[in-house]
């Protein structure tokens, strides 16, 4: 079984964005779609908010994957990579990734290539300053670029850089085993998202594209795709799900 072409043409990436609902009935509808291992994981969260976010994200993911595959959400079988990246069996021909932050869930789906997605809430720094965090997680060039910006733009730039890097990390599915300082993305939040250097895997400069996504005020989000082909990105709110067939 493969993704139905009428719903997901080969050169498209669809991103669905969901604000986790607060009402118990909708949350229960999402939860009812979860597999046994997912229910067990949901119930291990200490805080109800985390449980609801996880359940809504997994429920929505199952609805999206089920829709594109033409099966029920409950029939979707997820597998996990070595570092935890969820995926479908290869024969389905469908790749996806999801991210959550605050009450937002972002889901990317495509049949074109591997994808990674990240959404982050713009948070105030804790014990460590933003530049301290950048020195820990960013490359030398990224840190220099960030430090050169005036302070008012550093918050947006920090999270632009973070989401671009994280989307790239999630594309590869290797978690933090991927050398964070060994690749660089564009830092300026007003410039297009771009992979600028990848000494650890030089071929990625040709085959990786980054796309900043639309996000609610106070959030940043980015998508990474691993394809040399130009893809069309369609970002849609959950209120438009399911989409009409073409
Ligand atoms: C596991 C990891 C994906 C966590 O990412 P995160 O930003 O904390 O959380 P997100 O909400 O964006 O992503 C989590 C989702 O990605 C998916 N995921 C899990 N492991 C993954 C992996 N190795 N690769 C890609 N996606 C993964 C899952 O769907 C997961 O959500 P779920 O388990 O609720 O379904 C991983 O990249 C990581 O450990 N990142 C650390 C963050 C960091 O220090 N980044 C450095 C700054 S650039």
XYZ file of N, CA and C and ligand atoms in Angstrom:
786
model
N 0.846 -1.206 0.000
C 0.000 0.000 0.000
C 0.880 1.255 0.000
N 0.522 2.231 -0.801
C 1.281 3.487 -0.822
C 0.339 4.665 -0.660
N 0.920 5.845 -0.403
C 0.096 7.037 -0.220
C -0.686 7.316 -1.498
N -1.955 7.684 -1.369
C -2.768 7.928 -2.561
C -2.358 9.230 -3.235
N -2.045 9.130 -4.537
C -1.514 10.277 -5.278
C -2.481 11.451 -5.297
N -3.786 11.171 -5.263
C -4.742 12.275 -5.325
C -4.649 13.148 -4.068
N -4.293 12.543 -2.956
C -4.178 13.303 -1.714
C -2.788 13.884 -1.523
N -1.785 13.216 -2.036
C -0.417 13.642 -1.777
C 0.456 13.413 -3.010
N 0.426 14.381 -3.951
C 1.266 14.249 -5.140
C 2.739 14.116 -4.736
N 3.498 13.426 -5.580
C 4.890 13.030 -5.281
C 5.822 14.174 -4.910
N 5.542 15.374 -5.446
C 6.473 16.480 -5.213
C 5.965 17.447 -4.141
N 5.060 16.975 -3.292
C 4.512 17.874 -2.259
C 4.862 17.408 -0.850
N 5.050 18.384 0.034
C 5.143 18.101 1.472
C 3.962 18.809 2.114
N 3.194 18.091 2.885
C 2.082 18.706 3.607
C 2.445 18.843 5.080
N 2.254 20.048 5.605
C 2.482 20.287 7.030
C 1.140 20.640 7.662
N 0.747 19.872 8.654
C -0.505 20.122 9.388
C -0.156 20.699 10.748
N -0.852 21.773 11.121
C -0.569 22.386 12.416
C -1.817 22.343 13.287
N -1.630 21.906 14.501
C -2.751 21.697 15.427
C -2.480 22.399 16.740
N -3.433 23.212 17.200
C -3.360 23.739 18.567
C -4.090 22.719 19.434
N -3.384 22.140 20.394
C -3.978 21.059 21.191
C -5.244 21.582 21.870
N -6.367 20.897 21.641
C -7.632 21.385 22.192
C -7.676 21.214 23.705
N -8.438 22.074 24.353
C -8.540 21.990 25.811
C -9.728 21.157 26.259
N -10.696 20.959 25.352
C -11.926 20.319 25.853
C -11.761 18.797 25.935
N -12.246 18.235 27.030
C -12.033 16.807 27.319
C -12.586 15.889 26.234
N -13.699 16.258 25.597
C -14.295 15.349 24.604
C -13.382 15.170 23.397
N -12.823 16.309 22.883
C -11.927 16.200 21.724
C -10.660 15.439 22.111
N -10.152 15.720 23.315
C -8.949 15.004 23.755
C -9.217 13.498 23.832
N -10.403 13.157 24.316
C -10.751 11.735 24.426
C -10.830 11.095 23.042
N -11.276 11.872 22.046
C -11.366 11.339 20.678
C -9.965 11.009 20.155
N -9.010 11.908 20.400
C -7.633 11.629 19.981
C -7.083 10.401 20.732
N -7.288 10.394 22.037
C -6.726 9.323 22.867
C -7.245 7.949 22.444
N -8.500 7.937 22.000
C -9.114 6.661 21.615
C -8.421 6.028 20.402
N -7.594 6.804 19.693
C -6.930 6.274 18.491
C -5.569 5.640 18.806
N -5.081 5.839 20.041
C -3.711 5.428 20.361
C -3.569 3.914 20.505
N -2.377 3.414 20.155
C -2.058 1.996 20.355
C -1.708 1.777 21.832
N -1.644 0.521 22.239
C -1.404 0.192 23.642
C -0.124 0.813 24.193
N 0.977 0.735 23.421
C 2.252 1.284 23.921
C 2.162 2.803 24.051
N 1.373 3.434 23.172
C 1.232 4.894 23.243
C 0.385 5.300 24.454
N -0.651 4.496 24.741
C -1.474 4.795 25.918
C -0.630 4.672 27.179
N 0.205 3.637 27.195
C 1.063 3.428 28.376
C 2.010 4.607 28.528
N 2.553 5.077 27.395
C 3.479 6.211 27.460
C 2.744 7.480 27.906
N 1.541 7.681 27.356
C 0.751 8.860 27.745
C 0.516 8.858 29.250
N 0.222 7.694 29.787
C -0.133 7.622 31.209
C 1.074 7.742 32.136
N 2.282 7.685 31.542
C 3.473 7.873 32.380
C 3.800 9.351 32.606
N 3.167 10.248 31.818
C 3.436 11.680 32.039
C 2.877 12.107 33.391
N 3.676 12.877 34.129
C 3.239 13.327 35.455
C 2.180 14.417 35.319
N 2.414 15.345 34.362
C 1.497 16.477 34.238
C 0.442 16.209 33.164
N -0.803 16.546 33.503
C -1.915 16.325 32.570
C -1.661 17.035 31.241
N -1.055 18.213 31.308
C -0.811 18.980 30.079
C 0.075 18.186 29.113
N 1.124 17.554 29.645
C 2.022 16.766 28.792
C 1.299 15.546 28.222
N 0.456 14.948 29.075
C -0.304 13.769 28.626
C -1.235 14.157 27.476
N -1.896 15.304 27.638
C -2.836 15.760 26.600
C -2.105 16.103 25.306
N -0.963 16.795 25.444
C -0.198 17.174 24.239
C 0.264 15.933 23.481
N 0.797 14.969 24.214
C 1.280 13.742 23.566
C 0.125 12.997 22.898
N -0.983 12.848 23.623
C -2.120 12.078 23.082
C -2.704 12.765 21.855
N -2.837 14.100 21.911
C -3.398 14.825 20.757
C -2.454 14.705 19.565
N -1.141 14.816 19.814
C -0.177 14.733 18.710
C -0.219 13.354 18.065
N -0.194 12.307 18.883
C -0.219 10.947 18.325
C -1.557 10.630 17.659
N -2.645 11.115 18.266
C -3.959 10.892 17.657
C -4.032 11.574 16.296
N -3.581 12.831 16.250
C -3.609 13.574 14.977
C -2.680 12.911 13.962
N -1.499 12.471 14.415
C -0.564 11.792 13.508
C -1.226 10.560 12.890
N -1.907 9.781 13.710
C -2.573 8.571 13.200
C -3.686 8.928 12.205
N -4.396 10.017 12.483
C -5.452 10.440 11.545
C -4.838 10.848 10.206
N -3.737 11.604 10.271
C -3.091 12.088 9.043
C -2.529 10.906 8.241
N -1.787 10.036 8.904
C -1.178 8.908 8.184
C -2.265 7.984 7.635
N -3.296 7.727 8.448
C -4.391 6.869 8.006
C -5.077 7.455 6.776
N -5.258 8.774 6.794
C -5.913 9.437 5.662
C -5.109 9.250 4.377
N -3.790 9.525 4.443
C -2.975 9.435 3.216
C -2.803 7.987 2.742
N -2.884 7.054 3.688
C -2.706 5.649 3.308
C -4.033 4.957 2.986
N -5.137 5.633 3.303
C -6.443 5.023 3.048
C -6.761 3.894 4.007
N -6.278 4.032 5.256
C -6.598 3.024 6.282
C -7.095 3.767 7.534
N -7.588 3.025 8.512
C -8.064 3.700 9.720
C -6.862 4.158 10.560
N -7.058 5.194 11.375
C -5.959 5.647 12.234
C -5.426 4.528 13.128
N -6.334 3.676 13.590
C -5.918 2.593 14.499
C -5.091 1.533 13.788
N -5.225 1.453 12.451
C -4.493 0.413 11.704
C -3.066 0.840 11.378
N -2.725 2.098 11.663
C -1.359 2.577 11.380
C -0.385 1.908 12.358
N 0.662 1.299 11.807
C 1.665 0.646 12.659
C 2.953 1.462 12.594
N 3.395 1.947 13.731
C 4.613 2.759 13.774
C 5.802 1.918 14.215
N 6.931 2.174 13.578
C 8.196 1.560 13.979
C 9.106 2.684 14.451
N 10.222 2.327 15.073
C 11.115 3.356 15.612
C 12.550 3.082 15.194
N 13.232 4.165 14.765
C 14.634 4.053 14.409
C 15.491 3.901 15.665
N 16.776 3.713 15.437
C 17.708 3.465 16.542
C 17.682 4.570 17.596
N 17.432 5.814 17.140
C 17.417 6.935 18.085
C 16.008 7.456 18.309
N 15.026 6.601 18.032
C 13.655 6.927 18.424
C 12.787 7.575 17.356
N 13.342 7.814 16.147
C 12.506 8.472 15.134
C 11.394 7.526 14.683
N 10.125 7.943 14.839
C 9.050 7.065 14.382
C 8.948 7.057 12.858
N 8.610 5.908 12.313
C 8.456 5.805 10.855
C 7.462 4.691 10.521
N 7.128 4.622 9.214
C 6.272 3.549 8.720
C 7.137 2.538 7.994
N 6.658 1.316 7.831
C 7.391 0.339 7.031
C 7.610 0.937 5.637
N 8.793 0.641 5.047
C 9.210 1.270 3.773
C 8.193 1.129 2.648
N 7.506 -0.032 2.615
C 6.607 -0.279 1.479
C 5.437 0.714 1.417
N 5.180 1.431 2.489
C 4.106 2.423 2.460
C 4.494 3.662 1.650
N 5.793 3.885 1.511
C 6.247 5.004 0.682
C 5.877 6.363 1.244
N 5.695 6.457 2.550
C 5.288 7.725 3.158
C 6.243 8.052 4.312
N 6.776 9.282 4.300
C 7.685 9.705 5.382
C 7.003 10.810 6.166
N 7.340 10.899 7.432
C 6.711 11.937 8.256
C 7.617 12.284 9.416
N 7.313 13.391 10.061
C 7.967 13.744 11.318
C 7.032 14.694 12.053
N 7.160 14.724 13.368
C 6.304 15.633 14.133
C 7.100 16.330 15.208
N 6.559 17.464 15.632
C 7.185 18.240 16.692
C 6.098 18.881 17.519
N 6.349 19.012 18.833
C 5.402 19.799 19.619
C 6.130 20.777 20.521
N 5.464 21.909 20.771
C 6.004 22.933 21.665
C 4.817 23.714 22.202
N 4.812 23.952 23.510
C 3.659 24.607 24.095
C 2.427 23.801 23.704
N 1.416 24.466 23.183
C 0.217 23.719 22.810
C 0.158 23.455 21.304
N 1.301 23.649 20.600
C 1.294 23.452 19.150
C 1.901 22.114 18.749
N 1.273 21.501 17.753
C 1.804 20.274 17.155
C 1.974 20.530 15.668
N 3.136 20.216 15.128
C 3.410 20.334 13.692
C 3.699 18.934 13.147
N 3.002 18.586 12.057
C 3.174 17.265 11.432
C 3.549 17.456 9.969
N 4.644 16.862 9.539
C 5.034 16.942 8.125
C 4.901 15.556 7.502
N 4.324 15.504 6.306
C 4.112 14.231 5.605
C 4.470 14.406 4.141
N 5.162 13.420 3.576
C 5.480 13.465 2.151
C 5.839 12.063 1.660
N 5.708 11.866 0.355
C 6.201 10.601 -0.193
C 7.518 10.849 -0.927
N 8.014 12.099 -0.892
C 9.186 12.465 -1.703
C 10.522 12.070 -1.074
N 10.650 12.213 0.235
C 11.971 12.065 0.855
C 11.828 12.062 2.370
N 12.941 11.866 3.038
C 12.949 11.943 4.508
C 12.710 13.395 4.924
N 12.034 13.614 6.057
C 11.771 14.972 6.549
C 12.066 15.081 8.046
N 12.340 16.311 8.466
C 12.475 16.612 9.892
C 11.771 17.924 10.150
N 11.117 18.049 11.293
C 10.380 19.288 11.577
C 10.591 19.679 13.027
N 10.623 20.987 13.272
C 10.762 21.447 14.658
C 9.966 22.716 14.879
N 9.246 22.771 15.992
C 8.594 24.013 16.423
C 9.071 24.289 17.834
N 9.341 25.542 18.134
C 9.817 25.934 19.464
C 9.087 27.183 19.912
N 8.853 27.254 21.234
C 8.314 28.484 21.822
C 9.493 29.371 22.183
N 9.405 30.651 21.850
C 10.492 31.587 22.166
C 10.488 31.815 23.679
N 11.442 31.194 24.361
C 11.464 31.244 25.822
C 12.574 32.157 26.299
N 12.370 32.701 27.500
C 13.437 33.489 28.125
C 14.536 32.518 28.554
N 15.795 32.948 28.513
C 16.858 32.038 28.949
C 16.734 31.755 30.443
N 17.174 30.583 30.868
C 17.146 30.246 32.296
C 18.452 30.674 32.950
N 19.128 29.703 33.550
C 20.381 29.995 34.253
C 21.455 30.491 33.303
N 21.438 29.934 32.067
C 22.493 30.268 31.110
C 21.998 31.332 30.137
N 22.899 32.214 29.724
C 22.509 33.231 28.752
C 22.339 32.550 27.398
N 21.672 33.254 26.494
C 21.462 32.689 25.161
C 22.787 32.405 24.463
N 23.726 33.313 24.646
C 25.024 33.091 23.982
C 25.747 31.882 24.588
N 25.591 31.678 25.904
C 26.182 30.473 26.522
C 25.581 29.213 25.898
N 24.250 29.232 25.740
C 23.580 28.064 25.141
C 24.046 27.875 23.700
N 24.163 29.003 22.987
C 24.591 28.922 21.591
C 25.998 28.320 21.513
N 26.869 28.722 22.430
C 28.246 28.175 22.404
C 28.227 26.670 22.632
N 27.214 26.204 23.370
C 27.126 24.771 23.649
C 26.560 23.995 22.456
N 25.593 24.594 21.761
C 24.866 23.826 20.741
C 25.141 24.258 19.302
N 25.641 25.462 19.099
C 25.783 25.971 17.734
C 27.228 25.864 17.268
N 27.423 26.039 15.952
C 28.782 26.025 15.413
C 29.453 27.374 15.685
N 30.774 27.425 15.485
C 31.533 28.662 15.729
C 30.961 29.802 14.883
N 30.676 29.525 13.623
C 30.135 30.567 12.732
C 28.756 31.041 13.186
N 27.935 30.100 13.605
C 26.586 30.479 14.059
C 26.658 31.370 15.306
N 27.547 31.005 16.229
C 27.700 31.803 17.454
C 28.160 33.214 17.086
N 29.131 33.298 16.168
C 29.656 34.613 15.779
C 28.551 35.460 15.147
N 27.750 34.820 14.319
C 26.658 35.534 13.654
C 25.647 36.046 14.685
N 25.317 35.206 15.633
C 24.348 35.575 16.669
C 24.882 36.724 17.526
N 26.149 36.608 17.910
C 26.755 37.620 18.789
C 26.817 38.986 18.105
N 26.880 38.972 16.760
C 27.000 40.242 16.029
C 25.664 40.984 15.919
N 24.561 40.287 16.211
C 23.243 40.938 16.098
C 22.959 41.754 17.351
N 22.163 42.844 17.185
C 21.852 43.582 18.410
C 20.878 42.752 19.246
N 20.883 43.046 20.569
C 20.222 42.148 21.509
C 18.740 41.932 21.192
N 18.097 42.968 20.673
C 16.665 42.859 20.393
C 16.377 41.768 19.362
N 17.320 41.508 18.459
C 17.075 40.508 17.404
C 17.617 39.129 17.776
N 18.341 39.077 18.896
C 18.982 37.804 19.234
C 17.992 36.696 19.608
N 16.870 37.086 20.233
C 15.904 36.046 20.642
C 15.384 35.333 19.405
N 14.881 36.128 18.459
C 14.320 35.556 17.221
C 15.411 34.775 16.470
N 16.608 35.325 16.426
C 17.702 34.671 15.698
C 18.101 33.354 16.369
N 18.135 33.369 17.696
C 18.495 32.143 18.426
C 17.523 31.019 18.067
N 16.221 31.331 18.108
C 15.243 30.271 17.844
C 15.114 29.950 16.347
N 15.432 30.920 15.499
C 15.482 30.601 14.064
C 16.588 29.577 13.837
N 17.758 29.852 14.419
C 18.901 28.942 14.267
C 18.587 27.582 14.898
N 18.005 27.611 16.094
C 17.701 26.362 16.815
C 16.745 25.482 16.007
N 15.636 26.074 15.523
C 14.644 25.252 14.809
C 15.213 24.749 13.476
N 16.044 25.567 12.823
C 16.656 25.119 11.559
C 17.607 23.951 11.823
N 18.393 24.067 12.899
C 19.323 22.977 13.230
C 18.565 21.721 13.648
N 17.572 21.930 14.484
C 16.829 20.784 15.015
C 16.061 20.053 13.890
N 15.499 20.819 12.944
C 14.792 20.182 11.824
C 15.777 19.315 11.036
N 17.000 19.827 10.868
C 18.030 19.072 10.133
C 18.427 17.799 10.918
N 18.592 17.953 12.228
C 18.927 16.793 13.067
C 17.815 15.748 12.961
N 16.579 16.223 13.005
C 15.444 15.287 12.983
C 15.262 14.644 11.611
N 15.681 15.336 10.567
C 15.680 14.731 9.233
C 16.529 13.448 9.253
N 17.701 13.539 9.861
C 18.600 12.388 9.896
C 18.211 11.355 10.949
N 17.424 11.772 11.953
C 16.937 10.811 12.947
C 18.011 10.263 13.857
N 19.140 10.969 13.971
C 20.235 10.448 14.801
C 20.332 11.138 16.150
N 19.343 12.008 16.456
C 19.370 12.706 17.740
C 20.673 13.464 17.919
N 21.115 13.519 19.168
C 22.312 14.330 19.435
C 23.614 13.596 19.124
N 23.528 12.403 18.509
C 24.777 11.770 18.049
C 25.285 12.515 16.814
N 24.419 13.304 16.187
C 24.861 14.108 15.036
C 25.659 15.295 15.577
N 26.872 15.521 15.043
C 27.742 16.547 15.635
C 27.232 17.968 15.404
N 26.665 18.537 16.478
C 25.981 19.833 16.371
C 26.842 20.967 15.845
N 28.133 20.938 16.217
C 29.009 22.033 15.794
C 29.578 21.778 14.403
N 29.267 20.608 13.829
C 29.847 20.217 12.538
C 28.913 20.489 11.358
N 27.939 21.321 11.578
C 27.136 21.801 10.452
C 26.603 23.169 10.850
N 26.273 23.974 9.856
C 25.825 25.340 10.155
C 24.633 25.700 9.284
N 23.708 26.441 9.881
C 22.532 26.933 9.162
C 22.563 28.457 9.174
N 21.694 29.067 8.356
C 21.576 30.526 8.390
C 20.984 30.926 9.748
N 21.428 32.057 10.286
C 21.036 32.481 11.626
C 20.045 33.642 11.578
N 20.203 34.526 10.598
C 19.350 35.715 10.516
C 17.891 35.286 10.329
N 17.018 35.662 11.268
C 15.621 35.205 11.173
C 14.879 35.791 9.981
N 15.398 36.892 9.427
C 14.720 37.530 8.287
C 15.246 37.035 6.946
N 16.267 36.211 6.973
C 16.810 35.629 5.732
C 16.283 34.208 5.582
N 16.224 33.692 4.353
C 15.709 32.332 4.172
C 16.507 31.302 4.969
N 15.792 30.289 5.424
C 16.448 29.173 6.119
C 17.310 28.436 5.107
N 18.544 28.133 5.503
C 19.457 27.482 4.556
C 20.516 26.695 5.324
N 20.850 25.535 4.797
C 21.986 24.797 5.336
C 23.233 25.404 4.704
N 24.168 25.870 5.530
C 25.300 26.612 4.963
C 26.596 25.820 4.917
N 26.763 24.862 5.808
C 27.987 24.042 5.812
C 27.695 22.714 6.483
N 28.241 21.649 5.922
C 28.089 20.324 6.551
C 29.366 19.528 6.369
N 30.458 19.929 7.030
C 31.687 19.158 6.882
C 31.528 17.690 7.268
N 30.561 17.350 8.122
C 30.412 15.940 8.533
C 29.767 15.108 7.429
N 29.026 15.752 6.489
C 28.371 15.027 5.397
C 28.191 16.004 4.231
N 29.271 16.284 3.470
C 29.257 17.359 2.474
C 28.126 17.247 1.446
N 27.730 16.028 1.075
C 26.681 15.855 0.069
C 25.358 16.491 0.484
N 25.181 16.706 1.774
C 23.923 17.271 2.247
C 23.684 18.696 1.759
N 24.756 19.398 1.413
C 24.561 20.780 0.946
C 23.686 20.793 -0.297
N 23.830 19.773 -1.153
C 23.012 19.703 -2.370
C 21.626 19.148 -2.082
N 21.549 18.185 -1.158
C 20.254 17.482 -1.064
C 19.380 17.921 0.109
N 19.798 18.943 0.828
C 18.961 19.366 1.958
C 18.384 20.751 1.722
N 17.093 20.894 1.949
C 16.472 22.227 1.911
C 15.778 22.473 3.237
N 15.888 23.722 3.688
C 15.211 24.123 4.918
C 14.129 25.139 4.568
N 13.004 25.041 5.220
C 11.892 25.970 4.981
C 11.393 26.483 6.332
N 11.483 27.797 6.567
C 10.834 28.355 7.749
C 9.336 28.222 7.549
N 8.643 27.819 8.604
C 7.187 27.640 8.510
C 6.468 28.786 9.208
N 5.226 28.987 8.834
C 4.413 29.986 9.523
C 4.153 29.493 10.943
N 4.285 30.405 11.908
C 4.060 30.013 13.304
C 3.307 31.122 14.030
N 2.621 30.752 15.099
C 1.889 31.733 15.916
C 2.900 32.689 16.556
N 2.458 33.902 16.930
C 3.387 34.813 17.615
C 4.014 34.114 18.816
N 5.324 34.318 18.971
C 6.008 33.686 20.102
C 6.526 32.292 19.793
N 6.385 31.846 18.555
C 6.884 30.519 18.155
C 7.702 30.643 16.877
N 8.611 29.684 16.661
C 9.313 29.547 15.379
C 9.222 28.085 14.975
N 9.182 27.849 13.677
C 9.105 26.465 13.209
C 9.851 26.329 11.897
N 10.442 25.165 11.674
C 11.211 24.921 10.451
C 11.060 23.473 9.998
N 11.116 23.282 8.694
C 11.033 21.957 8.075
C 12.326 21.698 7.309
N 12.857 20.493 7.392
C 14.015 20.097 6.586
C 13.615 18.934 5.693
N 14.007 19.007 4.414
C 13.724 17.907 3.485
C 15.042 17.416 2.886
N 15.080 16.129 2.589
C 16.309 15.547 2.045
C 16.128 15.150 0.604
N 15.913 16.134 -0.265
C 15.685 15.828 -1.679
C 16.326 16.890 -2.548
N 16.911 16.479 -3.662
C 17.485 17.463 -4.583
C 16.375 18.105 -5.426
N 15.220 17.424 -5.505
C 14.094 17.975 -6.274
C 13.459 19.129 -5.517
N 12.981 20.135 -6.266
C 12.234 21.214 -5.622
C 10.856 20.663 -5.247
N 10.470 20.863 -4.010
C 9.184 20.344 -3.548
C 8.247 21.507 -3.258
N 6.963 21.260 -3.395
C 5.977 22.275 -3.039
C 5.526 22.023 -1.611
N 5.579 23.081 -0.813
C 5.199 22.963 0.588
C 3.797 23.513 0.784
N 2.943 22.722 1.390
C 1.597 23.196 1.718
C 1.421 23.105 3.226
N 1.271 24.257 3.877
C 1.033 24.265 5.320
C -0.448 24.524 5.567
N -1.063 23.652 6.358
C -2.515 23.759 6.544
C -2.889 23.644 8.021
N -3.886 24.435 8.441
C -4.350 24.313 9.833
C -5.207 23.064 9.999
N -5.268 22.571 11.214
C -6.018 21.344 11.474
C -7.499 21.487 11.089
N -8.015 22.728 11.124
C -9.429 22.944 10.768
C -9.697 22.546 9.310
N -8.636 22.435 8.483
C -8.818 22.056 7.074
C -8.656 20.551 6.860
N -8.511 19.799 7.964
C -8.336 18.343 7.823
C -9.681 17.638 7.939
N -9.977 16.644 7.109
C -9.179 16.152 5.992
C -9.373 17.026 4.761
N -8.336 17.110 3.908
C -8.479 17.942 2.703
C -9.350 17.236 1.667
N -9.987 18.010 0.784
C -10.743 17.360 -0.281
C -9.783 16.671 -1.254
N -10.223 15.598 -1.907
C -9.380 14.939 -2.917
C -9.245 15.890 -4.090
N -8.065 15.884 -4.769
C -7.856 16.774 -5.930
C -8.755 16.363 -7.088
C 14.512 13.279 20.148
C 14.611 14.671 19.626
C 13.954 14.672 18.309
C 13.823 15.600 20.562
O 13.359 16.721 19.968
P 12.583 17.856 20.792
O 12.914 19.158 20.177
O 12.823 17.695 22.236
O 11.047 17.507 20.595
P 10.093 17.641 19.323
O 8.743 17.862 19.860
O 10.586 18.569 18.288
O 10.184 16.197 18.672
C 9.766 15.074 19.344
C 9.115 14.160 18.322
O 10.018 13.847 17.262
C 9.913 12.468 16.937
N 11.217 11.867 17.213
C 11.636 11.143 18.289
N 12.928 10.798 18.133
C 13.327 11.318 16.963
C 14.567 11.293 16.251
N 15.649 10.669 16.722
N 14.632 11.930 15.055
C 13.561 12.563 14.548
N 12.357 12.614 15.180
C 12.251 11.997 16.371
C 8.788 11.895 17.788
O 7.608 11.926 17.034
C 8.719 12.856 18.948
O 7.456 13.075 19.491
P 6.569 11.934 20.177
O 7.486 10.955 20.763
O 5.730 12.671 21.134
O 5.785 11.370 19.045
C 16.104 14.974 19.420
O 16.376 15.730 18.281
C 16.818 15.596 20.538
O 17.181 14.956 21.488
N 17.002 16.864 20.482
C 17.616 17.582 21.578
C 17.379 19.021 21.448
C 18.701 19.745 21.375
O 19.468 19.752 22.301
N 18.956 20.347 20.211
C 20.174 21.038 19.988
C 19.968 22.413 19.524
S 19.952 22.594 17.817
